[in-house]
Each structure stands twice: as structure tokens, then as C-alpha cells.
CSV table of C-alpha atoms and ligand atoms in Angstrom, one decimal:
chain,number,residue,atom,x,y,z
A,1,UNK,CA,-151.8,-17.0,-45.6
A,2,UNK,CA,-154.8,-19.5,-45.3
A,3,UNK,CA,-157.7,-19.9,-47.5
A,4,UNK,CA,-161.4,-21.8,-47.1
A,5,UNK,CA,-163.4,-23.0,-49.3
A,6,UNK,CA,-166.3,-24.1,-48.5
A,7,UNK,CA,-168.4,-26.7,-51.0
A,8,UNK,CA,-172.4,-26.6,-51.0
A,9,UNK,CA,-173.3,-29.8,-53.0
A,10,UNK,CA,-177.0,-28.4,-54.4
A,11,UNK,CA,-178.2,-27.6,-57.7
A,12,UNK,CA,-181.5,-26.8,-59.1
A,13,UNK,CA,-180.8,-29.5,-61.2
A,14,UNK,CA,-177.2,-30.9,-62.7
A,15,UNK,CA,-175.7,-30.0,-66.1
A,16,UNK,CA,-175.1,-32.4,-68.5
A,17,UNK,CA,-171.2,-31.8,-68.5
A,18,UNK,CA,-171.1,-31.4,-64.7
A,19,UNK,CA,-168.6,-33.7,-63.0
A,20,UNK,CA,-168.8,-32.1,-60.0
A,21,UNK,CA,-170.3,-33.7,-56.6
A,22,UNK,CA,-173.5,-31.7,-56.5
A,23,UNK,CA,-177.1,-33.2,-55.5
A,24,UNK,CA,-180.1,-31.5,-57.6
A,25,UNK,CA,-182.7,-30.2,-55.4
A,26,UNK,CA,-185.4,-30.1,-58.0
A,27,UNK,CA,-187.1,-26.5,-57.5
A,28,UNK,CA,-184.2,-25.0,-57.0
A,29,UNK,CA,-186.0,-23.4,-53.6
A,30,UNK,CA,-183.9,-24.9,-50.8
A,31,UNK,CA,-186.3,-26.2,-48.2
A,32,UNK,CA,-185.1,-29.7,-48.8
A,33,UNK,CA,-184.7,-31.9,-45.8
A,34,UNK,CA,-180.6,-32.4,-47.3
A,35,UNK,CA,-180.0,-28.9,-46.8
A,36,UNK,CA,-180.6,-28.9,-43.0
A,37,UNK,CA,-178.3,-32.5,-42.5
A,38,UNK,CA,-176.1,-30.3,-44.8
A,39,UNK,CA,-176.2,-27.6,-42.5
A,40,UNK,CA,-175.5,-29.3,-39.0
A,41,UNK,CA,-172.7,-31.3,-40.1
A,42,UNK,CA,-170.8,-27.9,-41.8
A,43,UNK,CA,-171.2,-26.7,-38.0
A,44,UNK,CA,-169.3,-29.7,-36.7
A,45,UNK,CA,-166.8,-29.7,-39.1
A,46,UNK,CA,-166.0,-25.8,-39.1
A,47,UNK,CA,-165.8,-26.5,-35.2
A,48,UNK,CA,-163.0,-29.0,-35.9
A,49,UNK,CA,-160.9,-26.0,-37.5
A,50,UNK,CA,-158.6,-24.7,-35.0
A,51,UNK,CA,-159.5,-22.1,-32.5
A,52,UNK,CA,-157.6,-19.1,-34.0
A,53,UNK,CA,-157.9,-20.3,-38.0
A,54,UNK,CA,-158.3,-17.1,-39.8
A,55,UNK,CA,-158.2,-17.3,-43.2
A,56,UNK,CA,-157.7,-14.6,-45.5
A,57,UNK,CA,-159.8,-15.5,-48.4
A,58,UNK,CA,-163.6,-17.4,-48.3
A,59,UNK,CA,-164.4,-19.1,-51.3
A,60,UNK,CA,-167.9,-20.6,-51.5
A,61,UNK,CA,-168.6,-22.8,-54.3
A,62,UNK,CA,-170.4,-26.3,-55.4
A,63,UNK,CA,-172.7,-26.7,-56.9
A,64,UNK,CA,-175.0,-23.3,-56.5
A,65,UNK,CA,-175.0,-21.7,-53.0
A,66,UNK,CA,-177.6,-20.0,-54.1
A,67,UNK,CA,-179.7,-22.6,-54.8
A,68,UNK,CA,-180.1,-22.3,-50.6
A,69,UNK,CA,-183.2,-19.9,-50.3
A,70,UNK,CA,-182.5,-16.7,-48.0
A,71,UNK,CA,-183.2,-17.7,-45.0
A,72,UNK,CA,-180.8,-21.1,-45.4
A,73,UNK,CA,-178.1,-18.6,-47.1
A,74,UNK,CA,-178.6,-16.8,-43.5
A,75,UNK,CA,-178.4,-19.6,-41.2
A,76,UNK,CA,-175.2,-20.8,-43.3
A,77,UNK,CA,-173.5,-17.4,-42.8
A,78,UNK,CA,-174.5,-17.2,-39.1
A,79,UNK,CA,-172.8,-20.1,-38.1
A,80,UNK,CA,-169.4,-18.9,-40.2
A,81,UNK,CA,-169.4,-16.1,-38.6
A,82,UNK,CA,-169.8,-17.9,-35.5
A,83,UNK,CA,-167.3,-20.7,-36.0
A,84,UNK,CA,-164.3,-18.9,-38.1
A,85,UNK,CA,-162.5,-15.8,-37.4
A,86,UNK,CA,-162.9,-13.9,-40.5
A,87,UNK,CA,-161.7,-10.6,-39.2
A,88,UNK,CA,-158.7,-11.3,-41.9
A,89,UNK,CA,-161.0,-11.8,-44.8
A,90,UNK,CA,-160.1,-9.5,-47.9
A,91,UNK,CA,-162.3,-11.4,-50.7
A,92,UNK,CA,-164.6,-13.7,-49.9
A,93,UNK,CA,-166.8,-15.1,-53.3
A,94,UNK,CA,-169.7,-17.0,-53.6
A,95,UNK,CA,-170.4,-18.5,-57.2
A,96,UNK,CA,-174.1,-17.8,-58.3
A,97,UNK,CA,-176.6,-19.3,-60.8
A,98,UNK,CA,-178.0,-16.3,-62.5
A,99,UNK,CA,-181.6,-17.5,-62.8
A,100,UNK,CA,-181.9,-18.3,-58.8
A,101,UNK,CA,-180.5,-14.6,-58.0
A,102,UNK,CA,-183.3,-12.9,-56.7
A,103,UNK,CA,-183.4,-9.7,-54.8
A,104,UNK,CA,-184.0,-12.2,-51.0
A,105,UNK,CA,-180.5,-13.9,-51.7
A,106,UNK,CA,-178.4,-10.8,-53.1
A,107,UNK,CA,-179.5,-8.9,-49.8
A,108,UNK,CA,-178.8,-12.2,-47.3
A,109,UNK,CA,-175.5,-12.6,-49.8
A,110,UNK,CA,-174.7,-9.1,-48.9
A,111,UNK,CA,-175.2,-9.2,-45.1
A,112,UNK,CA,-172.9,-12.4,-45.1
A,113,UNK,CA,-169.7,-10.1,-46.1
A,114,UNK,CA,-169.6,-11.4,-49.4
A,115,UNK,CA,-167.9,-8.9,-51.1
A,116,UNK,CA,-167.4,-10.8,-54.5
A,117,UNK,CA,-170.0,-12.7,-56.6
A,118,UNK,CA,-168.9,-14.9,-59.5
A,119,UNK,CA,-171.6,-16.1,-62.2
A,120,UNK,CA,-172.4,-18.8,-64.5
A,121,UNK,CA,-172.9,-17.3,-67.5
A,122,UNK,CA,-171.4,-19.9,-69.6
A,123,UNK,CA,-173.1,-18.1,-73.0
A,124,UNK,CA,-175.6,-15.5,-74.1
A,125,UNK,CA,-177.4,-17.9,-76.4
A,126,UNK,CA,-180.4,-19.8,-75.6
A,127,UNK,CA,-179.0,-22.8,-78.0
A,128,UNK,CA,-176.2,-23.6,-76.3
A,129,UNK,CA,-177.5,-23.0,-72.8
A,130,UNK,CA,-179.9,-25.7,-73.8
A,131,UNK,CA,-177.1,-28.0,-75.3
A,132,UNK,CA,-175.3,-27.3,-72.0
A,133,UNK,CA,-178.9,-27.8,-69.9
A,134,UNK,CA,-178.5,-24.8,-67.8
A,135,UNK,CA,-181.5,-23.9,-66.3
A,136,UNK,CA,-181.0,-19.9,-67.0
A,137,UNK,CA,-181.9,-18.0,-69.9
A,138,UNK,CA,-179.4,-15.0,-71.2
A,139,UNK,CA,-181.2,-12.5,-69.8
A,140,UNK,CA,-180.8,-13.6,-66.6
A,141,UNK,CA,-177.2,-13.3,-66.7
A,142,UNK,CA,-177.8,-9.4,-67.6
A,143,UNK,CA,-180.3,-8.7,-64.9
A,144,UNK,CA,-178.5,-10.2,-62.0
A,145,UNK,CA,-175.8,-8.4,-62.8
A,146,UNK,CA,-177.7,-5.0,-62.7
A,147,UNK,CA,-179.8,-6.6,-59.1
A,148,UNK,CA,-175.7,-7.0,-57.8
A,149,UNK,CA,-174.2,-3.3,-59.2
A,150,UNK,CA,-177.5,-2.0,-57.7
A,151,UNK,CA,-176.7,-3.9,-53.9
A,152,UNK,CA,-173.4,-2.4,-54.4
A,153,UNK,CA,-171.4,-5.4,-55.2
A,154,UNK,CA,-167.9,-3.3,-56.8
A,155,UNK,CA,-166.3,-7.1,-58.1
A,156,UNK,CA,-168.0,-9.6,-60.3
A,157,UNK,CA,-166.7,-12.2,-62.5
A,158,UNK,CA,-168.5,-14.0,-65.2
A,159,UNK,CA,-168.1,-17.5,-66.4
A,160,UNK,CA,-167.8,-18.2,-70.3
A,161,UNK,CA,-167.4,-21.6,-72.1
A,162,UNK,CA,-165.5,-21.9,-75.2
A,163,UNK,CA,-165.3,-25.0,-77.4
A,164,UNK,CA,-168.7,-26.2,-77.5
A,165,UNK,CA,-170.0,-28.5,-80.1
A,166,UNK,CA,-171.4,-25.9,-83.1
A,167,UNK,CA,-170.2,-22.9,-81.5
A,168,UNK,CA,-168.7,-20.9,-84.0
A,169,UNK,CA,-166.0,-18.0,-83.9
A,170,UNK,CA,-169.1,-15.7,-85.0
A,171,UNK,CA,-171.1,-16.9,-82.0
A,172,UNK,CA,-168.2,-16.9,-79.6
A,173,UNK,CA,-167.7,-13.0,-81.0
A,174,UNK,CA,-171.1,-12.6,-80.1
A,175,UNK,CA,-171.1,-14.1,-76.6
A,176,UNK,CA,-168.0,-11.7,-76.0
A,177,UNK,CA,-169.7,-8.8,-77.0
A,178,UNK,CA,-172.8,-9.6,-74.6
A,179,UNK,CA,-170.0,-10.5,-71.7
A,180,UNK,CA,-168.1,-6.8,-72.4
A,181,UNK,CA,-171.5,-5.0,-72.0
A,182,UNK,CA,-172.0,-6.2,-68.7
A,183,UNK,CA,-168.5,-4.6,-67.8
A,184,UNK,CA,-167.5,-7.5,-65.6
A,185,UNK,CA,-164.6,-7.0,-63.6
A,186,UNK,CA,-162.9,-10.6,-64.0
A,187,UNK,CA,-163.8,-13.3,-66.7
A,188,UNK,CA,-162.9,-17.5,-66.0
A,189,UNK,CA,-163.3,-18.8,-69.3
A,190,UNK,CA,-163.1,-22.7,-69.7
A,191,UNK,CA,-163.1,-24.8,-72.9
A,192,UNK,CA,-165.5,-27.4,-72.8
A,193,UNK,CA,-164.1,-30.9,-71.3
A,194,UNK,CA,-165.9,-34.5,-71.6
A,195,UNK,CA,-165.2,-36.0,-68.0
A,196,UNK,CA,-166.1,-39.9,-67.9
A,197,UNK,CA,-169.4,-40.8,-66.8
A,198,UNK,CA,-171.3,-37.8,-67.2
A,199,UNK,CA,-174.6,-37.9,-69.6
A,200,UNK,CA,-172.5,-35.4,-72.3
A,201,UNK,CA,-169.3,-38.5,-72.5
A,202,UNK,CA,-172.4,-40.5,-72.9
A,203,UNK,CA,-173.6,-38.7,-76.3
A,204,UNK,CA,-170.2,-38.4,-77.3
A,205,UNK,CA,-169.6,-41.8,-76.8
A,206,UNK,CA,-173.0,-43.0,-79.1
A,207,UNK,CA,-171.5,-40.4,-81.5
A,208,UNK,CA,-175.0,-38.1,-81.0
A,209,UNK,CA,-172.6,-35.4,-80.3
A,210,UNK,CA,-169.2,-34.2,-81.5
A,211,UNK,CA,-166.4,-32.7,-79.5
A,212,UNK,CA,-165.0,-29.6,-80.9
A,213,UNK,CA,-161.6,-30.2,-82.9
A,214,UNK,CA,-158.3,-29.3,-81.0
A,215,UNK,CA,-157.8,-26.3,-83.9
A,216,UNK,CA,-161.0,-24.9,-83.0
A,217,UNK,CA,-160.6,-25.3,-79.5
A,218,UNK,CA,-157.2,-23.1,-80.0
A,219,UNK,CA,-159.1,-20.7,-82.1
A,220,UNK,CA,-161.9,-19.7,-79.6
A,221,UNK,CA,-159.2,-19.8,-77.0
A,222,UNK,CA,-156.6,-17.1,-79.3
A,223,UNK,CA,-160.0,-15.0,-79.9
A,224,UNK,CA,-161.2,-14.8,-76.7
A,225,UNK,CA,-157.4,-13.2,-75.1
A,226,UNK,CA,-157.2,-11.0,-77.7
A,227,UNK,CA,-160.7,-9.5,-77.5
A,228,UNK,CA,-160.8,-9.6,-73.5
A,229,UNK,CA,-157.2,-8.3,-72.8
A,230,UNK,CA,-158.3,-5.2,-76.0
A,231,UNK,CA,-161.1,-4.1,-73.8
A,232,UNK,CA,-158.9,-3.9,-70.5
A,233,UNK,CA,-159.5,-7.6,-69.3
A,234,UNK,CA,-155.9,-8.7,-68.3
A,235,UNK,CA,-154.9,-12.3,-69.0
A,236,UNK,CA,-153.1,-12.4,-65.2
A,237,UNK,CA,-153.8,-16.6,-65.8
A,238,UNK,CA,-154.1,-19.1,-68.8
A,239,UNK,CA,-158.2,-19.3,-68.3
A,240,UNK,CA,-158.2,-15.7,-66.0
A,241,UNK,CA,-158.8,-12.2,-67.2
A,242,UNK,CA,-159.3,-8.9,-64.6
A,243,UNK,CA,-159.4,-5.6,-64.6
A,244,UNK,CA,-156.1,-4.1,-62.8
A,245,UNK,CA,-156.7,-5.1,-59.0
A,246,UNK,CA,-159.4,-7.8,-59.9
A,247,UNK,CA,-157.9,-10.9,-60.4
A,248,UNK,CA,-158.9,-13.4,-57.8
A,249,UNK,CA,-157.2,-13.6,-54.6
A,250,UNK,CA,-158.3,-16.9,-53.3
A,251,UNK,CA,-157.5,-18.9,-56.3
A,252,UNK,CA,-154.3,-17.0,-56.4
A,253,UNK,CA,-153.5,-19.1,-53.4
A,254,UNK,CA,-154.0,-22.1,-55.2
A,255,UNK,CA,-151.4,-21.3,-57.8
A,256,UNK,CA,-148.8,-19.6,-55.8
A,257,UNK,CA,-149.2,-23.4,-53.5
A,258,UNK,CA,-150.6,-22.0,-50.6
A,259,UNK,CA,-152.2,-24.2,-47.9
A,260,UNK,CA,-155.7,-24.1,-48.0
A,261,UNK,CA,-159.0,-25.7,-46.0
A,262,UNK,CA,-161.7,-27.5,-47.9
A,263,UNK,CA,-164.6,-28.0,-45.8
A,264,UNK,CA,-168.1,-29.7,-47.5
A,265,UNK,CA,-168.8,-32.8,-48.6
A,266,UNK,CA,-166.2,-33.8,-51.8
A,267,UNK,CA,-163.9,-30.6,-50.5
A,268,UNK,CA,-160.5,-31.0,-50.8
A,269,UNK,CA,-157.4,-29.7,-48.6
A,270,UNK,CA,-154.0,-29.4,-48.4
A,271,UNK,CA,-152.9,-28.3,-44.8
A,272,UNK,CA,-149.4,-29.5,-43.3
A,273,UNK,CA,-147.6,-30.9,-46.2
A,274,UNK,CA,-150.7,-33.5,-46.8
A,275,UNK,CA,-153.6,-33.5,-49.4
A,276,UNK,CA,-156.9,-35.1,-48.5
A,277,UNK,CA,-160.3,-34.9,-49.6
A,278,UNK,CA,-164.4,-35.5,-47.9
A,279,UNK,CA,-166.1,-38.1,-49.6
A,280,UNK,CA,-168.5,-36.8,-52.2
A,281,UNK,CA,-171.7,-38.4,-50.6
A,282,UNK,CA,-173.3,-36.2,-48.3
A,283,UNK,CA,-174.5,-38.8,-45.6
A,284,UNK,CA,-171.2,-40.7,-45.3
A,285,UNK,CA,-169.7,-36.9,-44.7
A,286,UNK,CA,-172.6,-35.8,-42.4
A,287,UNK,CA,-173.0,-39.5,-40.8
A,288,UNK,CA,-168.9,-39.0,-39.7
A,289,UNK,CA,-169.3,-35.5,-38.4
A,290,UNK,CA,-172.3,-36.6,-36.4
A,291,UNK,CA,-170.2,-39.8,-35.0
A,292,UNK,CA,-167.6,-37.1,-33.9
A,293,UNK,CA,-165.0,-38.8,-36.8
A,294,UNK,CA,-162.7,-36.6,-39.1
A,295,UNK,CA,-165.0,-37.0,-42.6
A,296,UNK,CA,-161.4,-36.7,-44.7
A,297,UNK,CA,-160.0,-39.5,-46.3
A,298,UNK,CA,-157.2,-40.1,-49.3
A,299,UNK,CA,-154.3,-38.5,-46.7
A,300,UNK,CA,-151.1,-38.2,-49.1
A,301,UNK,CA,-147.9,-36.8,-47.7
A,302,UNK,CA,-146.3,-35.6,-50.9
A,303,UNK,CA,-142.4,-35.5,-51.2
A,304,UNK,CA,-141.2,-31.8,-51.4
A,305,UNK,CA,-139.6,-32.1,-54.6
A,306,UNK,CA,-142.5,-33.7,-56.0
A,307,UNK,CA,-144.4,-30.8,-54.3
A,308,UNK,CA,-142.0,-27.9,-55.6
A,309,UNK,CA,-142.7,-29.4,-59.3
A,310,UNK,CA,-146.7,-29.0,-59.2
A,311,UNK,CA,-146.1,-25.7,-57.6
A,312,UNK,CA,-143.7,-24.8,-60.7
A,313,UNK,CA,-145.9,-25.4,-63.1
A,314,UNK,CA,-149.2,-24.2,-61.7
A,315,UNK,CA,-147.1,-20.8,-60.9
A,316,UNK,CA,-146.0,-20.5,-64.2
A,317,UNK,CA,-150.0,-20.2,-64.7
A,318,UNK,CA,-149.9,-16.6,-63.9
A,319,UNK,CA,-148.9,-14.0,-66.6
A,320,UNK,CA,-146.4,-12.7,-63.9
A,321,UNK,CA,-144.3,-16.0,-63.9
A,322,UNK,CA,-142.6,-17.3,-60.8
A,323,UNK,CA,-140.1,-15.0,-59.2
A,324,UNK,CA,-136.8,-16.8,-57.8
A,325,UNK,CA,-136.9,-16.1,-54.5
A,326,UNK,CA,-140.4,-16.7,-53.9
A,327,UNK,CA,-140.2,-19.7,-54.8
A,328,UNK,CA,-137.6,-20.8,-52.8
A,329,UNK,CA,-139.0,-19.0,-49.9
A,330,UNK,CA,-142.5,-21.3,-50.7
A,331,UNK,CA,-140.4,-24.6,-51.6
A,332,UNK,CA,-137.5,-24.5,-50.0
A,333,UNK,CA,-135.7,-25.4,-54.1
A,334,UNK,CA,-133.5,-23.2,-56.2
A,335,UNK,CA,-135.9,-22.4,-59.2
A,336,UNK,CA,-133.2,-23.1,-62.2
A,337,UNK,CA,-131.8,-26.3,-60.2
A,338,UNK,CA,-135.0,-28.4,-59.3
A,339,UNK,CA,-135.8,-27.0,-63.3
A,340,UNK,CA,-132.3,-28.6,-64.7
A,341,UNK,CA,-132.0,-29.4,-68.3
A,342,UNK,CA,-135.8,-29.7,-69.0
A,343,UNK,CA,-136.2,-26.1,-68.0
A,344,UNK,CA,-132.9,-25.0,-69.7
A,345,UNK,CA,-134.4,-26.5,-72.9
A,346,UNK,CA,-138.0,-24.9,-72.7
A,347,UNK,CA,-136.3,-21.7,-72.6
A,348,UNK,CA,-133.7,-22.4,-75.6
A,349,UNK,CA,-136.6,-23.3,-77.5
A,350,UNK,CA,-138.3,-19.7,-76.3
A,351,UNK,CA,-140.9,-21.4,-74.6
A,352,UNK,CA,-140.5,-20.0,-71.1
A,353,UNK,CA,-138.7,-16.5,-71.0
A,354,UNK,CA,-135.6,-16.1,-68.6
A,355,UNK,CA,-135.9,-13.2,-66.9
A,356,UNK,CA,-133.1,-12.2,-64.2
A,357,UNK,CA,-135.6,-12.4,-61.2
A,358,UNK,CA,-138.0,-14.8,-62.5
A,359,UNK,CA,-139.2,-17.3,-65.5
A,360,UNK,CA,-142.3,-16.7,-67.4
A,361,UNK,CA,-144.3,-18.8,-69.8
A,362,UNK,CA,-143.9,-16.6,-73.0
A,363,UNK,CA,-147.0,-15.3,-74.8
A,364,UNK,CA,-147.0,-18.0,-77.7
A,365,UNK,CA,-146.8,-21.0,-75.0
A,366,UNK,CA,-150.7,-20.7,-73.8
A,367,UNK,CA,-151.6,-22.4,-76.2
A,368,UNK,CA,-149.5,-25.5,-75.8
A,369,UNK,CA,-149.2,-24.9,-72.1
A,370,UNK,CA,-149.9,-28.7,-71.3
A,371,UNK,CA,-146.9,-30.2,-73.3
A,372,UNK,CA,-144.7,-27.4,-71.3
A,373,UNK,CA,-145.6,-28.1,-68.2
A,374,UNK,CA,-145.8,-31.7,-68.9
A,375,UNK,CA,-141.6,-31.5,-69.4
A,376,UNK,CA,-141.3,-30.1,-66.2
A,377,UNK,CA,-142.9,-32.1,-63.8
B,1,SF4,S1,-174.7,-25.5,-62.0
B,1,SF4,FE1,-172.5,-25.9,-62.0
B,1,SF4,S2,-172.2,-27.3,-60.3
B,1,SF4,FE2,-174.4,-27.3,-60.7
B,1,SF4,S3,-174.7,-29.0,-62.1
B,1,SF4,FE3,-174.4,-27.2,-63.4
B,1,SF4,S4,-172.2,-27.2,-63.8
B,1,SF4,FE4,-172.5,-28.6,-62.1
């Protein structure tokens, strides 16, 4: 099993909280000069995949691939289709802004093979899509969902954000309500984080803004699984909910340890035992394609065991745990020895259930799923 993802480093413009390498195009129209260097040098470096690489899932994300107009959108799936076997494809996503969705990119989205769209919703309310500088309003979210269902898209996730700065448990409700009439078919939700050097860590730092407490962090997080998993929205991860059949196959991979090509500028792999990443500058990453150079850089081989341990804990991710034998058949380690006594603790302390055929993080865990996982690695 073999999954690509495929990075597209353009936004309209970039979010304050955005740590992401991503390069604002301004009108948000494509037809920028950077899109067409962006373009040739994805050729060359899909051609330096191997003749007969077939992956199973495509995930295409950034940035905004649909910040490309249509006709760039096209020109980008021709030369996939050209470069990369994708007669094994079963899901293939592309995220999407809602505000740039227009009826030109769902049907060029469509043609691609895309056969799962994921959306930034982030929230329903204009205040804190202005705190958070989105360029979308909330009822955009609503009506590219309808433009999707309409072109006959069957699996769409939405994006929410918890834990923003004056975002209360009544506004939160409210958000979820809007989310639940839209009748997504998978929901990422993510907390807020601060990452260094972006313009929100900036107002944090002058004190202009205020981080959410850790207790209302939890809150928002506890009201948000109990509302999504009441109205049928499973929580199959710690920040994933999907209908039965829906949860997402290509970041599934990345949990279960998988191997997996990154291809874009800032992409990141981990193919043969070895991790490596583009740089996140698109002319150093299009200058080395052009020079006929392999763009990746930061080549780690990592030791097995330290290997089996980050697979350990991001299995124990998923609501279905980590079966034994799958995980030695991934790893190569016996679960409950490479686990010892820190394991053997967690679940004394009813932390991590013990099931005969596999270990599970129990229910009250999610929570303070960090300070678990951080005994285990
Ligand atoms: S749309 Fe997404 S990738 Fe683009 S700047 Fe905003 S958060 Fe970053």
C-alpha cells in the first residue's frame, strides 16, 4: 500500500495562524507566473517516481488547490494522469477553500477523478473567520457544499476549529449545529495552535490576543465528540469523525505507518525506511528539478525500534487500537514487549484497554492523549 500526496503551495492569501509553506497569490485567480514554474517542475519530479508507482490513495493539499483556476486545475491533472498509474486509486481528496469553489473548478475537480473533497470551514461565524482572516464568509461553506452534492461528489469532509480566543461553548454549539445541517460525511476538527513566527504568536506574544485556557480547550474538545458521534459522526481518530465507511483512507496510512510519497515544494516522505522532506521555497525546489537534482533533503534513516514506537502511538490514534499481529506484521516488534513496563502501567492505571487481540486508548484518555503517548515513546 502506497500513498501520494501532492502539496500545491498557493493561497489567495495566508491566514494569520497558518504555519504551513504556502505563497499567497493575491486574487486568488491563478494566472500567476509561480503557478506555471510550479507546474513544470511537479512534471519532473512525478517523472522521478518509479515507472510502475501506483498508489492507492491521492491526497492533494497545501495551501488551496483551488486557488489554481480551471484550466491550471486541468493542466495539473493531465500531467498526473500522465505521469502516475492511478488505476489503484480508491480515494483521492483535494482540500478546497469554500469561497474559490466555483462551478469551473468543481467540474475540472470532477474530471480529475477526485472522488473526495475536504473543506475549510473552520466556523460559521463571520467573527471568528475574521479573527482567523479567512477570506470566505459562512455562506460559502453552505453553498459549495450544495455546488459538490449537486456534481455528485458522495464524500465530503468539513474542517472545524475549536479553541479559539472568545469562542464560547454556545458558539462552538452553534458552529456544530451549522456543520450537522450540511450532513458532512467526515469532520477534522483541530484546536487552535500558536506555531512560532506566524503573525497570530505575534499578537499573542504583545499580549493583543489570548490563547484559550487548557480547561476550555478540553471543554470544546469533550462537546464537540459527544455532539458529532450523537448525530452518527464516529470518532474513528482523536481529531476524526465519519460516517460508517467514511473515515479517510489516505491519512489512515499515515497512522497505521505506511510508506508514503510527498511530492511539492515543503512535501514530506517516508519511502524505504528513510524520512525526507522538499525544501519549502518554491524556486530552490523547481531550480533542482530543472538542474535534473533530487529536490529532497533532511534524509534520516530511523532505527526500527525507534520507528515501531511512533508507529505505536500514532496507531493508538484510531478508536480501533492497534491489533497484535498487525503490528508485528508492520514492525517487525511484539506489541506488549517493545511496550514493557511503560505500557503495562498505562493499562493498570486504565489508560489503554487490554484487549486479547489488541490495545486501545480507553475513552477517558483523549483527552490527555499527549502525556500517554509521551510514556511510550
Ligand atoms: S488557507 Fe490554509 S494553507 Fe492557506 S494560508 Fe490559510 S490555513 Fe494556510
Amino acid at each position: 500500500m502506497d500513498a501520494l500526496y501532492i502539496h500545491i503551495p498557493f493561497c489567495a492569501r495566508r491566514c494569520v495562524y497558518c504555519s504551513f509553506y504556502t505563497e499567497a497569490l493575491g486574487r486568488g485567480t491563478g494566472r500567476d507566473p509561480r503557478v506555471g514554474v510550479y507546474l513544470e517542475a511537479l512534471d519532473l519530479e512525478l517523472s522521478r517516481l518509479t515507472d510502475d508507482y501506483a498508489p492507492h490513495t491521492v491526497f492533494m493539499g497545501g495551501g488551496t488547490p483551488n486557488a489554481l483556476s480551471a484550466d491550471e486545475l486541468r493542466r495539473l491533472f493531465a500531467l498526473l494522469h500522465h505521469r502516475v498509474d492511478l488505476s489503484q486509486v480508491t480515494e483521492w481528496t483535494v482540500e478546497a477553500n469554500p469561497g474559490l469553489l466555483t462551478p469551473e473548478r468543481i467540474v475540472a475537480i470532477a474530471e480529475g477523478g477526485v472522488n473526495r473533497v475536504s473543506l475549510g470551514a473552520q466556523s460559521f461565524q463571520p467573527h471568528l473567520l475574521s479573527f482567523l482572516t479567512r477570506d470566505h464568509g459562512p455562506e460559502a461553506v453552505g453553498e459549495a457544499v450544495r455546488r459538490l452534492r449537486e456534481a455528485g461528489f458522495e464524500n465530503l469532509s468539513l474542517d472545524l476549529m475549536t479553541g479559539l480566543p472568545e469562542q464560547s461553548i454556545e458558539g462552538l454549539d452553534r458552529d456544530i449545529d451549522h456543520l450537522l445541517d450540511l450532513a458532512p460525511d467526515h469532520c477534522s476538527a483541530y484546536c487552535l495552535e500558536v506555531h512560532p513566527g506566524t503573525p497570530l504568536a505575534r499578537r499573542v506574544e504583545s499580549g493583543q490576543v489570548q490563547e484559550a485556557a487548557p480547561d476550555i480547550q478540553a471543554a470544546h474538545y469533550e462537546r464537540l465528540l459527544g455532539r458529532l458521534e450523537a448525530a452518527g459522526l464516529a470518532p474513528y481518530e482523536l481529531s476524526n469523525f465519519a460516517r460508517p465507511g467514511r473515515e479517510c483512507l489516505h491519512n489512515r496510512m499515515y497512522w497505521v505507518g505506511a510508506e508514503f510519497a510527498g511530492v511539492g515544494p515543503g512535501a514530506h516522505s517516508y519511502r524505504d525506511g528513510v524520512r525526507f522532506h522538499n525544501p519549502r521555497n518554491l524556486e530552490a525546489w523547481a531550480d533542482a528539478l530543472r538542474d535534473g537534482r533530487d529536490p529532497a533533503t533532511g534524509h534520516d534513516r530511523i532505527d526500527a525500534e525507534a520507528r515501531a514506537r511512533e508507529i505505536l502511538v500514532m496507531w493508538l490514534r484510531l478508536d480501533e487500537g492497534v491489533p497484535r499481529n498487525a503490528f508485528r506484521e508492520r514492525t517487525g516488534f511484539d506489541l506488549d514487549t517493545l511496550g514493557g513496563r511503560p505500557l503495562r502501567e498505562q493499562i493498570g492505571q486504565g489508560w489503554i484497554e487490554n484487549r486479547p487481540d489488541r490495545i486501545r486508548l480507553a475513552p477517558r484518555a483523549r483527552f490527555v492523549s499527549n502525556a500517554v503517548f509521551a510514556e511510550l515513546v
